[in-house]
Structure formats: structure tokens, C-alpha cells
Short mmCIF file of C-alpha atoms in Angstrom, two decimals:
data_model
loop_
_atom_site.label_atom_id
_atom_site.label_comp_id
_atom_site.label_asym_id
_atom_site.label_seq_id
_atom_site.Cartn_x
_atom_site.Cartn_y
_atom_site.Cartn_z
CA MET A 1 -8.84 41.22 -5.43
CA SER A 2 -10.36 39.65 -8.52
CA ASP A 3 -10.73 41.67 -11.72
CA ASP A 4 -14.28 40.42 -12.16
CA ARG A 5 -15.33 41.12 -8.58
CA SER A 6 -17.56 44.01 -9.61
CA ASP A 7 -19.45 41.74 -11.99
CA GLU A 8 -20.17 39.03 -9.44
CA VAL A 9 -23.73 38.26 -8.49
CA PRO A 10 -25.00 35.41 -6.37
CA GLU A 11 -25.72 32.28 -8.36
CA MET A 12 -29.14 31.95 -6.80
CA GLY A 13 -28.79 34.01 -3.64
CA ALA A 14 -31.05 36.81 -4.89
CA ASP A 15 -33.78 34.37 -5.91
CA ILE A 16 -34.18 32.20 -2.81
CA SER A 17 -34.38 32.94 0.89
CA ALA A 18 -32.07 31.77 3.65
CA GLY A 19 -34.86 29.51 4.93
CA GLN A 20 -35.12 27.82 1.54
CA LYS A 21 -31.38 27.26 1.51
CA MET A 22 -31.66 25.69 4.96
CA LEU A 23 -34.42 23.35 3.78
CA SER A 24 -32.26 22.32 0.84
CA ALA A 25 -29.41 21.53 3.24
CA VAL A 26 -31.73 19.54 5.54
CA SER A 27 -33.01 17.34 2.70
CA GLY A 28 -29.45 16.62 1.59
CA SER A 29 -28.43 15.81 5.16
CA LEU A 30 -31.21 13.27 5.64
CA LEU A 31 -30.49 11.45 2.39
CA THR A 32 -26.72 11.48 2.89
CA SER A 33 -26.89 10.19 6.47
CA LEU A 34 -29.15 7.28 5.57
CA LEU A 35 -26.93 6.14 2.71
CA VAL A 36 -23.41 6.55 4.08
CA THR A 37 -23.74 5.78 7.82
CA PRO A 38 -22.81 2.07 7.32
CA LEU A 39 -19.55 3.12 5.66
CA ASP A 40 -18.87 5.54 8.51
CA VAL A 41 -19.37 2.75 11.06
CA VAL A 42 -16.81 0.59 9.23
CA ARG A 43 -14.37 3.50 9.04
CA VAL A 44 -14.55 4.09 12.79
CA ARG A 45 -14.07 0.37 13.54
CA LEU A 46 -11.06 0.14 11.21
CA GLN A 47 -9.38 3.16 12.76
CA SER A 48 -10.07 2.27 16.40
CA GLN A 49 -9.33 -1.47 16.43
CA PRO A 50 -5.97 -2.58 17.90
CA ASN A 51 -3.00 -2.75 15.59
CA SER A 52 -1.11 -5.43 17.51
CA SER A 53 -0.66 -8.97 16.28
CA THR A 54 -3.64 -10.53 17.97
CA SER A 55 -2.80 -14.13 17.23
CA SER A 56 0.68 -13.91 18.72
CA GLY A 57 -0.68 -12.06 21.75
CA ILE A 58 -3.24 -14.72 22.45
CA ARG A 59 -0.75 -17.56 22.03
CA ALA A 60 1.67 -15.83 24.40
CA ALA A 61 -1.09 -15.48 26.96
CA ALA A 62 -1.97 -19.11 26.50
CA ALA A 63 1.61 -20.12 27.25
CA ALA A 64 1.57 -17.99 30.40
CA SER A 65 -1.72 -19.51 31.49
CA ARG A 66 -0.20 -22.99 31.47
CA SER A 67 2.18 -21.96 34.23
CA ALA A 68 1.57 -23.11 37.77
CA SER A 69 0.04 -19.81 38.91
CA PRO A 70 -1.15 -17.75 35.96
CA SER A 71 -1.68 -14.09 36.64
CA PRO A 72 -4.34 -11.90 35.06
CA ALA A 73 -1.57 -9.43 34.30
CA SER A 74 -0.28 -11.92 31.74
CA PHE A 75 -3.32 -11.13 29.66
CA SER A 76 -2.96 -7.36 29.58
CA ASN A 77 -1.82 -7.44 25.97
CA LEU A 78 -4.84 -9.29 24.68
CA PRO A 79 -7.01 -7.34 22.24
CA PRO A 80 -10.11 -5.68 23.69
CA ASN A 81 -12.19 -6.78 20.70
CA LEU A 82 -11.88 -10.50 21.47
CA GLY A 83 -15.54 -10.62 22.34
CA VAL A 84 -17.74 -13.19 24.09
CA THR A 85 -18.96 -16.15 22.12
CA ALA A 86 -19.90 -19.74 22.84
CA CYS A 87 -16.30 -20.61 22.04
CA CYS A 88 -14.90 -18.24 24.65
CA ARG A 89 -17.47 -19.23 27.25
CA GLU A 90 -16.05 -22.74 27.12
CA VAL A 91 -12.55 -21.50 27.81
CA PHE A 92 -12.29 -19.59 31.07
CA TRP A 93 -13.11 -16.19 32.54
CA VAL A 94 -10.90 -14.00 34.71
CA ASN A 95 -13.00 -12.97 37.72
CA ASN A 96 -16.09 -13.45 35.53
CA ASN A 97 -16.03 -9.83 34.37
CA ALA A 98 -12.92 -9.43 32.24
CA GLN A 99 -12.96 -8.05 28.73
CA PHE A 100 -11.08 -11.08 27.43
CA CYS A 101 -10.88 -14.79 28.09
CA MET A 102 -7.93 -16.95 29.04
CA ALA A 103 -6.84 -19.00 26.09
CA SER A 104 -5.65 -22.10 27.91
CA PRO A 105 -6.33 -22.21 31.67
CA ALA A 106 -4.87 -24.88 33.89
CA THR A 107 -8.05 -25.94 35.63
CA SER A 108 -9.71 -29.29 36.10
CA ASN A 109 -13.16 -27.92 35.25
CA ILE A 110 -12.32 -27.78 31.56
CA SER A 111 -9.67 -30.48 31.37
CA HIS A 112 -11.45 -31.95 28.39
CA LEU A 113 -10.24 -28.96 26.31
CA SER A 114 -6.64 -29.16 25.14
CA PRO A 115 -4.43 -26.04 25.33
CA LEU A 116 -3.95 -26.14 21.56
CA SER A 117 -7.65 -26.28 20.80
CA THR A 118 -8.55 -23.48 23.20
CA THR A 119 -5.75 -21.27 21.91
CA ASP A 120 -6.80 -21.84 18.32
CA CYS A 121 -10.39 -21.19 19.34
CA ALA A 122 -9.48 -17.78 20.77
CA VAL A 123 -7.29 -16.95 17.77
CA ASP A 124 -10.09 -17.84 15.36
CA GLU A 125 -12.53 -15.75 17.37
CA THR A 126 -10.28 -12.71 17.19
CA ARG A 127 -9.75 -13.14 13.46
CA ARG A 128 -13.50 -13.48 13.03
CA LYS A 129 -14.06 -10.04 14.58
CA THR A 130 -11.03 -8.22 13.12
CA ILE A 131 -11.90 -6.01 10.14
CA THR A 132 -9.45 -6.03 7.24
CA SER A 133 -11.27 -3.97 4.59
CA THR A 134 -14.43 -1.98 3.95
CA LEU A 135 -16.39 -4.86 2.42
CA ASP A 136 -15.06 -7.23 5.08
CA GLY A 137 -16.25 -4.80 7.76
CA LEU A 138 -19.74 -4.51 6.28
CA ARG A 139 -20.04 -8.29 6.10
CA LYS A 140 -18.65 -9.04 9.58
CA ILE A 141 -20.59 -6.34 11.42
CA ALA A 142 -23.86 -7.41 9.76
CA ARG A 143 -23.19 -11.09 10.48
CA ASN A 144 -21.89 -10.79 14.05
CA GLU A 145 -23.98 -7.90 15.37
CA GLY A 146 -27.00 -7.71 13.11
CA LEU A 147 -27.78 -5.66 10.02
CA THR A 148 -29.12 -2.71 12.03
CA SER A 149 -25.70 -2.29 13.69
CA LEU A 150 -24.49 -0.78 10.42
CA TRP A 151 -26.73 2.20 11.17
CA ARG A 152 -25.54 2.51 14.76
CA GLY A 153 -25.22 6.17 15.65
CA LEU A 154 -27.74 7.25 13.00
CA THR A 155 -29.77 9.30 15.47
CA PRO A 156 -26.84 11.42 16.69
CA THR A 157 -25.63 11.56 13.08
CA LEU A 158 -28.90 13.18 12.04
CA VAL A 159 -28.92 15.44 15.10
CA MET A 160 -25.38 16.46 14.20
CA ALA A 161 -25.63 16.59 10.41
CA ILE A 162 -28.72 18.77 10.10
CA PRO A 163 -27.53 21.80 12.11
CA ALA A 164 -23.96 21.32 10.90
CA ASN A 165 -24.91 21.34 7.22
CA VAL A 166 -27.33 24.22 7.68
CA ILE A 167 -24.53 26.28 9.23
CA TYR A 168 -21.94 24.98 6.77
CA PHE A 169 -23.73 25.39 3.45
CA THR A 170 -25.67 28.56 4.16
CA GLY A 171 -22.56 30.03 5.76
CA TYR A 172 -20.49 29.18 2.70
CA ASP A 173 -23.12 30.67 0.38
CA PHE A 174 -23.10 33.89 2.40
CA LEU A 175 -19.31 34.15 2.52
CA ARG A 176 -18.96 33.29 -1.15
CA SER A 177 -21.80 35.29 -2.70
CA HIS A 178 -23.15 38.03 -0.45
CA ALA A 179 -22.09 41.55 -1.32
CA SER A 180 -21.17 42.38 2.31
CA SER A 181 -19.07 39.26 2.85
CA PRO A 182 -15.44 40.06 3.80
CA VAL A 183 -14.31 37.04 1.78
CA ASN A 184 -16.19 38.31 -1.26
CA THR A 185 -14.72 41.80 -0.96
CA HIS A 186 -11.13 41.19 0.18
CA ILE A 187 -10.05 37.78 -1.15
CA HIS A 188 -9.05 37.05 -4.74
CA ASP A 189 -11.71 35.00 -6.49
CA ALA A 190 -9.28 32.13 -7.12
CA TYR A 191 -8.80 31.59 -3.37
CA ALA A 192 -12.24 32.63 -2.11
CA PRO A 193 -13.65 29.04 -2.11
CA LEU A 194 -10.75 27.82 0.05
CA ILE A 195 -11.13 30.63 2.61
CA ALA A 196 -14.94 30.59 2.68
CA GLY A 197 -15.09 26.79 3.03
CA SER A 198 -12.57 26.82 5.88
CA ILE A 199 -14.38 29.52 7.85
CA ALA A 200 -17.77 27.86 7.41
CA ARG A 201 -16.36 24.55 8.64
CA VAL A 202 -14.84 26.10 11.77
CA ALA A 203 -18.25 27.46 12.75
CA ALA A 204 -20.08 24.19 12.06
CA ALA A 205 -17.50 21.92 13.76
CA SER A 206 -17.43 24.01 16.94
CA VAL A 207 -21.18 23.70 17.38
CA ILE A 208 -21.55 19.95 16.85
CA SER A 209 -18.29 18.59 18.34
CA PRO A 210 -19.90 17.03 21.48
CA ILE A 211 -22.54 15.30 19.36
CA GLU A 212 -19.85 13.95 17.06
CA MET A 213 -17.96 12.48 20.02
CA PHE A 214 -21.15 10.72 21.16
CA ARG A 215 -21.74 9.33 17.66
CA THR A 216 -18.13 8.19 17.25
CA ARG A 217 -18.20 6.30 20.54
CA MET A 218 -21.46 4.61 19.63
CA GLN A 219 -20.07 3.49 16.30
CA ALA A 220 -16.82 2.25 17.87
CA THR A 221 -18.75 -0.10 20.18
CA SER A 222 -18.52 -3.63 18.81
CA SER A 223 -21.02 -5.13 21.23
CA GLY A 224 -23.94 -7.03 19.80
CA SER A 225 -26.29 -5.46 22.34
CA SER A 226 -29.44 -3.62 21.35
CA GLY A 227 -29.33 -0.03 20.16
CA VAL A 228 -30.92 1.21 23.38
CA SER A 229 -28.32 -0.60 25.47
CA VAL A 230 -25.43 0.81 23.44
CA PHE A 231 -26.96 4.30 23.60
CA ARG A 232 -27.24 4.07 27.41
CA GLU A 233 -23.73 2.65 27.76
CA THR A 234 -22.25 5.41 25.60
CA LEU A 235 -24.15 8.10 27.50
CA ASN A 236 -22.95 6.73 30.86
CA GLY A 237 -19.39 6.69 29.55
CA LEU A 238 -19.62 10.36 28.60
CA LYS A 239 -21.08 11.20 32.02
CA ASP A 240 -18.15 9.48 33.74
CA MET A 241 -15.72 11.37 31.51
CA VAL A 242 -17.36 14.71 32.32
CA LYS A 243 -17.23 13.97 36.07
CA ALA A 244 -13.54 13.13 35.88
CA GLN A 245 -12.34 15.73 33.38
CA GLY A 246 -15.00 18.44 33.19
CA TYR A 247 -17.31 19.61 30.41
CA THR A 248 -14.43 20.73 28.24
CA SER A 249 -13.62 17.04 27.67
CA LEU A 250 -16.72 16.90 25.42
CA TRP A 251 -14.69 18.91 22.94
CA ARG A 252 -11.80 16.44 23.10
CA GLY A 253 -10.52 15.97 19.59
CA LEU A 254 -11.92 19.32 18.41
CA THR A 255 -8.41 20.46 17.54
CA LEU A 256 -7.92 17.31 15.47
CA THR A 257 -11.38 17.81 13.99
CA MET A 258 -10.32 21.27 12.91
CA TRP A 259 -7.08 19.93 11.49
CA ARG A 260 -9.11 17.40 9.52
CA ASP A 261 -12.20 19.40 8.55
CA VAL A 262 -10.77 22.85 7.89
CA PRO A 263 -8.24 21.76 5.24
CA PHE A 264 -10.77 19.23 3.94
CA SER A 265 -13.36 21.96 3.41
CA GLY A 266 -10.85 24.31 1.83
CA ILE A 267 -9.61 21.64 -0.60
CA TYR A 268 -13.15 20.41 -1.26
CA TRP A 269 -14.70 23.76 -2.17
CA TRP A 270 -11.64 24.86 -4.12
CA GLY A 271 -11.73 21.65 -6.14
CA TYR A 272 -15.52 21.67 -6.42
CA GLU A 273 -15.78 25.15 -7.89
CA ALA A 274 -12.81 24.54 -10.21
CA MET A 275 -14.42 21.36 -11.55
CA ARG A 276 -17.87 22.93 -11.83
CA ASN A 277 -16.31 25.76 -13.82
CA ALA A 278 -14.54 23.29 -16.12
CA LEU A 279 -17.75 21.28 -16.65
CA THR A 280 -19.72 24.46 -17.35
CA ASP A 281 -17.15 25.62 -19.89
CA MET A 282 -17.15 22.20 -21.59
CA ARG A 283 -20.96 22.24 -21.87
CA ASP A 284 -20.96 25.76 -23.29
CA THR A 285 -18.34 24.72 -25.86
CA ARG A 286 -20.38 21.69 -26.92
CA GLN A 287 -23.42 23.93 -27.35
CA GLY A 288 -21.50 26.16 -29.72
CA ARG A 289 -21.01 29.13 -27.42
CA TYR A 290 -17.75 30.98 -28.02
CA LEU A 291 -15.70 31.33 -24.85
CA ASP A 292 -12.88 33.86 -24.60
CA PRO A 293 -10.59 32.51 -21.83
CA GLY A 294 -9.59 36.05 -20.93
CA ARG A 295 -13.18 37.20 -20.42
CA ILE A 296 -14.80 34.22 -18.66
CA THR A 297 -15.97 35.55 -15.31
CA THR A 298 -17.74 34.12 -12.31
CA ARG A 299 -20.82 36.08 -13.33
CA LEU A 300 -20.93 34.51 -16.81
CA ARG A 301 -20.54 30.99 -15.45
CA ARG A 302 -23.31 31.52 -12.91
CA GLN A 303 -25.59 32.85 -15.61
CA SER A 304 -24.85 29.76 -17.67
CA ARG A 305 -25.61 27.46 -14.72
CA GLY A 306 -28.83 29.31 -14.06
CA SER A 307 -30.09 28.30 -17.50
CA GLU A 308 -29.18 24.62 -17.03
CA ASN A 309 -31.90 22.01 -16.60
CA HIS A 310 -32.17 19.92 -13.44
CA THR A 311 -30.33 16.96 -14.98
CA SER A 312 -27.30 19.01 -15.97
CA THR A 313 -27.14 20.63 -12.54
CA PHE A 314 -27.37 17.26 -10.81
CA VAL A 315 -24.74 15.56 -13.00
CA ASP A 316 -22.22 18.41 -12.80
CA SER A 317 -22.55 18.92 -9.05
CA PHE A 318 -22.49 15.15 -8.41
CA ILE A 319 -19.29 14.60 -10.41
CA ALA A 320 -17.54 17.67 -9.01
CA GLY A 321 -18.59 16.84 -5.44
CA ALA A 322 -17.49 13.20 -5.60
CA THR A 323 -14.12 13.95 -7.20
CA SER A 324 -13.11 16.85 -4.97
CA GLY A 325 -14.45 15.04 -1.91
CA ALA A 326 -12.37 11.93 -2.61
CA VAL A 327 -9.17 13.94 -3.08
CA ALA A 328 -9.75 15.96 0.09
CA ALA A 329 -10.58 12.77 2.04
CA VAL A 330 -7.30 11.06 1.14
CA VAL A 331 -5.19 14.10 1.99
CA THR A 332 -6.78 14.56 5.44
CA THR A 333 -7.04 10.87 6.47
CA PRO A 334 -4.18 11.07 9.06
CA PHE A 335 -6.08 13.74 10.98
CA ASP A 336 -9.23 11.65 10.80
CA VAL A 337 -7.37 8.68 12.30
CA GLY A 338 -6.05 10.83 15.14
CA LYS A 339 -9.46 12.36 15.84
CA THR A 340 -11.17 8.97 15.95
CA ARG A 341 -8.65 7.47 18.36
CA GLN A 342 -8.82 10.46 20.67
CA GLN A 343 -12.59 10.42 20.81
CA VAL A 344 -12.98 6.68 21.45
CA LEU A 345 -10.44 6.82 24.30
CA LYS A 346 -12.18 5.49 27.36
CA ASN A 347 -11.98 7.21 30.72
CA ASP A 348 -11.12 4.49 33.22
CA GLY A 349 -11.42 6.71 36.26
CA PRO A 350 -7.91 6.11 37.72
CA SER A 351 -7.47 5.79 41.42
CA SER A 352 -5.77 8.53 43.40
CA GLY A 353 -2.56 6.49 43.52
CA GLN A 354 -2.45 6.33 39.76
CA LYS A 355 -3.13 9.99 39.03
CA GLY A 356 0.43 11.08 39.76
CA ILE A 357 1.83 8.46 37.42
CA GLU A 358 -0.60 9.40 34.63
CA LYS A 359 0.30 13.05 34.94
CA ALA A 360 3.95 12.15 34.36
CA MET A 361 3.15 9.72 31.52
CA LEU A 362 0.22 10.64 29.31
CA ARG A 363 -1.36 8.03 27.13
CA PRO A 364 -0.57 8.58 23.43
CA GLU A 365 -4.17 9.68 22.74
CA GLU A 366 -3.83 12.44 25.34
CA ARG A 367 -0.84 14.07 23.66
CA SER A 368 -1.02 17.12 21.44
CA MET A 369 -2.06 16.59 17.85
CA PRO A 370 1.42 16.73 16.24
CA ARG A 371 2.91 14.44 18.92
CA PHE A 372 0.08 11.93 18.66
CA LEU A 373 0.32 11.72 14.87
CA ALA A 374 4.11 11.41 15.17
CA TYR A 375 3.58 8.55 17.65
CA ILE A 376 1.27 6.75 15.21
CA TRP A 377 3.81 7.17 12.42
CA GLN A 378 6.67 5.88 14.61
CA THR A 379 4.79 2.83 15.89
CA GLU A 380 2.64 1.92 12.89
CA GLY A 381 4.20 3.67 9.94
CA THR A 382 2.45 5.35 7.05
CA SER A 383 -0.16 2.59 6.92
CA GLY A 384 -1.22 3.52 10.47
CA LEU A 385 -1.75 7.16 9.52
CA PHE A 386 -3.83 6.18 6.51
CA ARG A 387 -5.73 3.31 8.12
CA GLY A 388 -9.29 3.26 6.85
CA TRP A 389 -8.57 5.59 3.91
CA ALA A 390 -10.56 3.41 1.53
CA ALA A 391 -13.59 3.31 3.84
CA ARG A 392 -13.26 7.07 4.34
CA CYS A 393 -13.17 7.73 0.58
CA LEU A 394 -16.05 5.33 -0.08
CA LYS A 395 -18.03 7.22 2.54
CA VAL A 396 -16.92 10.79 1.85
CA ALA A 397 -17.03 10.79 -1.97
CA PRO A 398 -20.69 9.70 -2.31
CA ALA A 399 -21.63 11.75 0.76
CA CYS A 400 -20.19 14.91 -0.80
CA ALA A 401 -21.77 14.08 -4.16
CA ILE A 402 -25.22 13.38 -2.71
CA MET A 403 -25.14 16.34 -0.34
CA ILE A 404 -24.01 18.99 -2.81
CA SER A 405 -26.22 17.73 -5.67
CA SER A 406 -29.26 17.60 -3.36
CA TYR A 407 -28.45 21.08 -2.11
CA GLU A 408 -28.03 22.51 -5.62
CA ILE A 409 -31.18 20.81 -6.93
CA GLY A 410 -33.12 22.03 -3.90
CA LYS A 411 -32.02 25.60 -4.50
CA LYS A 412 -32.89 25.37 -8.20
CA MET A 413 -36.36 24.00 -7.41
CA PHE A 414 -37.01 26.79 -4.92
CA LYS A 415 -35.74 29.34 -7.43
CA HIS A 416 -38.09 28.12 -10.15
CA GLY A 417 -40.97 28.00 -7.68
CA ASN A 418 -40.31 31.57 -6.63
CA GLU A 419 -40.13 32.69 -10.27
CA ARG A 420 -43.46 31.05 -11.05
CA GLY A 421 -44.98 32.64 -7.97
CA ARG A 422 -43.78 36.11 -8.99
CA ALA A 423 -45.03 35.59 -12.56
CA ALA A 424 -48.46 34.54 -11.29
CA SER A 425 -48.66 37.54 -8.96
CA LYS A 426 -47.87 39.90 -11.86
CA LYS A 427 -50.67 38.44 -13.94
CA ASN A 428 -53.10 39.03 -11.12
#
């Protein structure tokens, strides 16, 4: 237990109510969701798009289609994100309802199109829709599907983020600062942020896991349809999954979510408080305050922060949140990749004849977390485990910075308002 434990007091816990902390978390959630949802959409697309060589797959299918009796099975390796464009409509459809188009059909109806031109057309179409980087994803999604598609899943994001952040931030404040908190009374102060952040994240993730699955599936949809159509399609897909696999399937990927979010939260809060402490000490030194390294306690740092102006609080929390968030995001990216792929896995409703086969051979996404991540590493290497890390960092770092700075500023504003109210009541 920490030597300065007896001196600890909440940074602002005694001055603001739980409801005011919740309102601070809500305001941060709204602002964060509006600003970083486009980056989250790109991240999901990067992590869920096929990793196969699309051009070679299409050309191989084109060669098969030039045979005397092409079979639809020859096209099973084509990428699902090929899409439907004017180019593909001129090529050929398999049964008029396939998810891909034949690259070079042997049919007299389109004899005016050469096999080479149709193959190149399909290859170009696939390249046009394949995302290679964060900026490339923002540009292609906006151009091919409309600018509003970058905010696809915003509604479930808000529905998810508000209760999650209320539970997460107020829970962390309680565990970290309240006198009756078991973390505050039994864990050394150096490790308290890690433990408190992890516990708070477990509680928040368990509550909002089904909503996160719905949001992830919406964002993974690359259709150019309207938002209402995508919403309905995603909802119907979840209904089919529940019918086939039960309500527990709504928590599919929760284990991976825990593997991603629990260490992320522990690393984030540990790094955040360490950096806030360093920034506070640097500011005190610049202001001429003598600091004895052996006597600097949590209580003294919180007193110093309490006297800061709004600008100092915003800058310190923004820098500490962005830095610790970026580091935690990179470290936990493999778990984020696994979670995304598990949650976007479609339920095809296998026939009774196929069920026995699927029981004996699970799809990679249906394996346990360690086995699935091992599969990704074996088939795609380290780059597969860290696919989308840049988009994740570009989304997580500003999200953490905006959320924590909004939360801290909100608490400070409520604190000052309460102090003014108490001063006015004393005068009366």
C-alpha cells in the first residue's frame, strides 16, 4: 500500500456530484463520437476487407470462365467487396444475385467485350474499392458511397458511447478516489490506475457489447445504399444470427473485446496519470515551487491541479490523453483486429447437411481468441495482426485526448460553479 495513501483526497470528487460527473462524460462522448467516427469506419473497413490478391483471383476466374462450361464454383475465391458498378453490369451475372461478377463470360450476348478488357475492368473495379491507407479510405468511401457514409454507425456509436463512458469514467473516478474503494485501500498507488482502469472497462464493455457488434457490422458494410437500408439490413442480419445461434451470439467477440479493452484501459490510465504527474511537476518547477522528489504525493499534485486555470487543465489532459492513448492503441491492435473480424462474420444459415461438417471444421473466426490470432499470424504475418494500426491510432489518440480533456474541463466547470453557489449562499 502506498506511503501517501492516508493523505489522498479526491481531486474533485468532494466538490462535484456523481450526476455532474456523468454530464461531463456525456458531453465528451458526443464531441468525440462526432469527430472520430469517420476514422473508426476506415479502421473497420481496413481490418475486415479480404487479404487475398484480388487481381490474381479475378484473372484466374476469368481464365476459368473461358472454358466450355464455366462453373460458379470457379468464382468462390473472388473478393466479396468487388461491388456492382456500370462496369460490372456490362460483364455478366451469376444467377443474377451473386455477390460478384464473372470477369470474362463465354456468351454471345456480350461478345463485343473482349476477355482482356472485361478482366481488366473487374480488376480495376476491385482496386478502386480496396482501401490501402487511412487517407485512401476516407477518400474512397466518400467518393464511392457518399460523404455521409463516413458517419455510418453514428447512432449506435452514440447509444453505445454515452452509457459506456458514463460507467467507465465515473467508475474509474470512484475506484481511484473514493475512500471506500477497494482499489484505493488495497492497491499500491503506482499500480492503482492500471487496476482501476481495467475494472471500469470490464463493467462498461459487458454492458454495451451487443450495441458495439451492431455498430461494427454497420460500418463494415461497403454498400452505397441509404443509411436506413443499411440499418435495416444489419438488423435483419443480427436477427438471423440470433435465431441460428441464440442470444449469447450478441456477445460474440466480447472475450476479444476484453482482451483489447482491458489492457488498453490499464495502459492508458497508467500512462495518463504518469504523464499528468510529470506535466504538473514541470509546471510547478517553472513557477518556482520547490519540489522534494521524496515528498511529492498524490494529494499535493491534486492540490496543484485544483489551482490550475482551464487552459492548463485542457492542455495537460489533452497531451497526456493523446500520448497514452496512442501507445495503448498500438500495443492492443492485434486484439482489435481479431474482435473486428469475429463481429463482422456473417451467419449464412447452413443447411442441415452442412452442420455436421461445420462442427468438425470451424471457420477461423469461430475459433478461440489465441487460436484465431495465431491463425492470422500464420496466414498473414505480423502485418495482418497490426492491420489498420495507423487508422486505429489516428482515431484513438484524438478520441482519448478529446474525451479526457472534455471530462476534466467539465468537472472543473462544475466545481467552480458549485463553489460560487456555496459562496453566494453564505452571503445570504
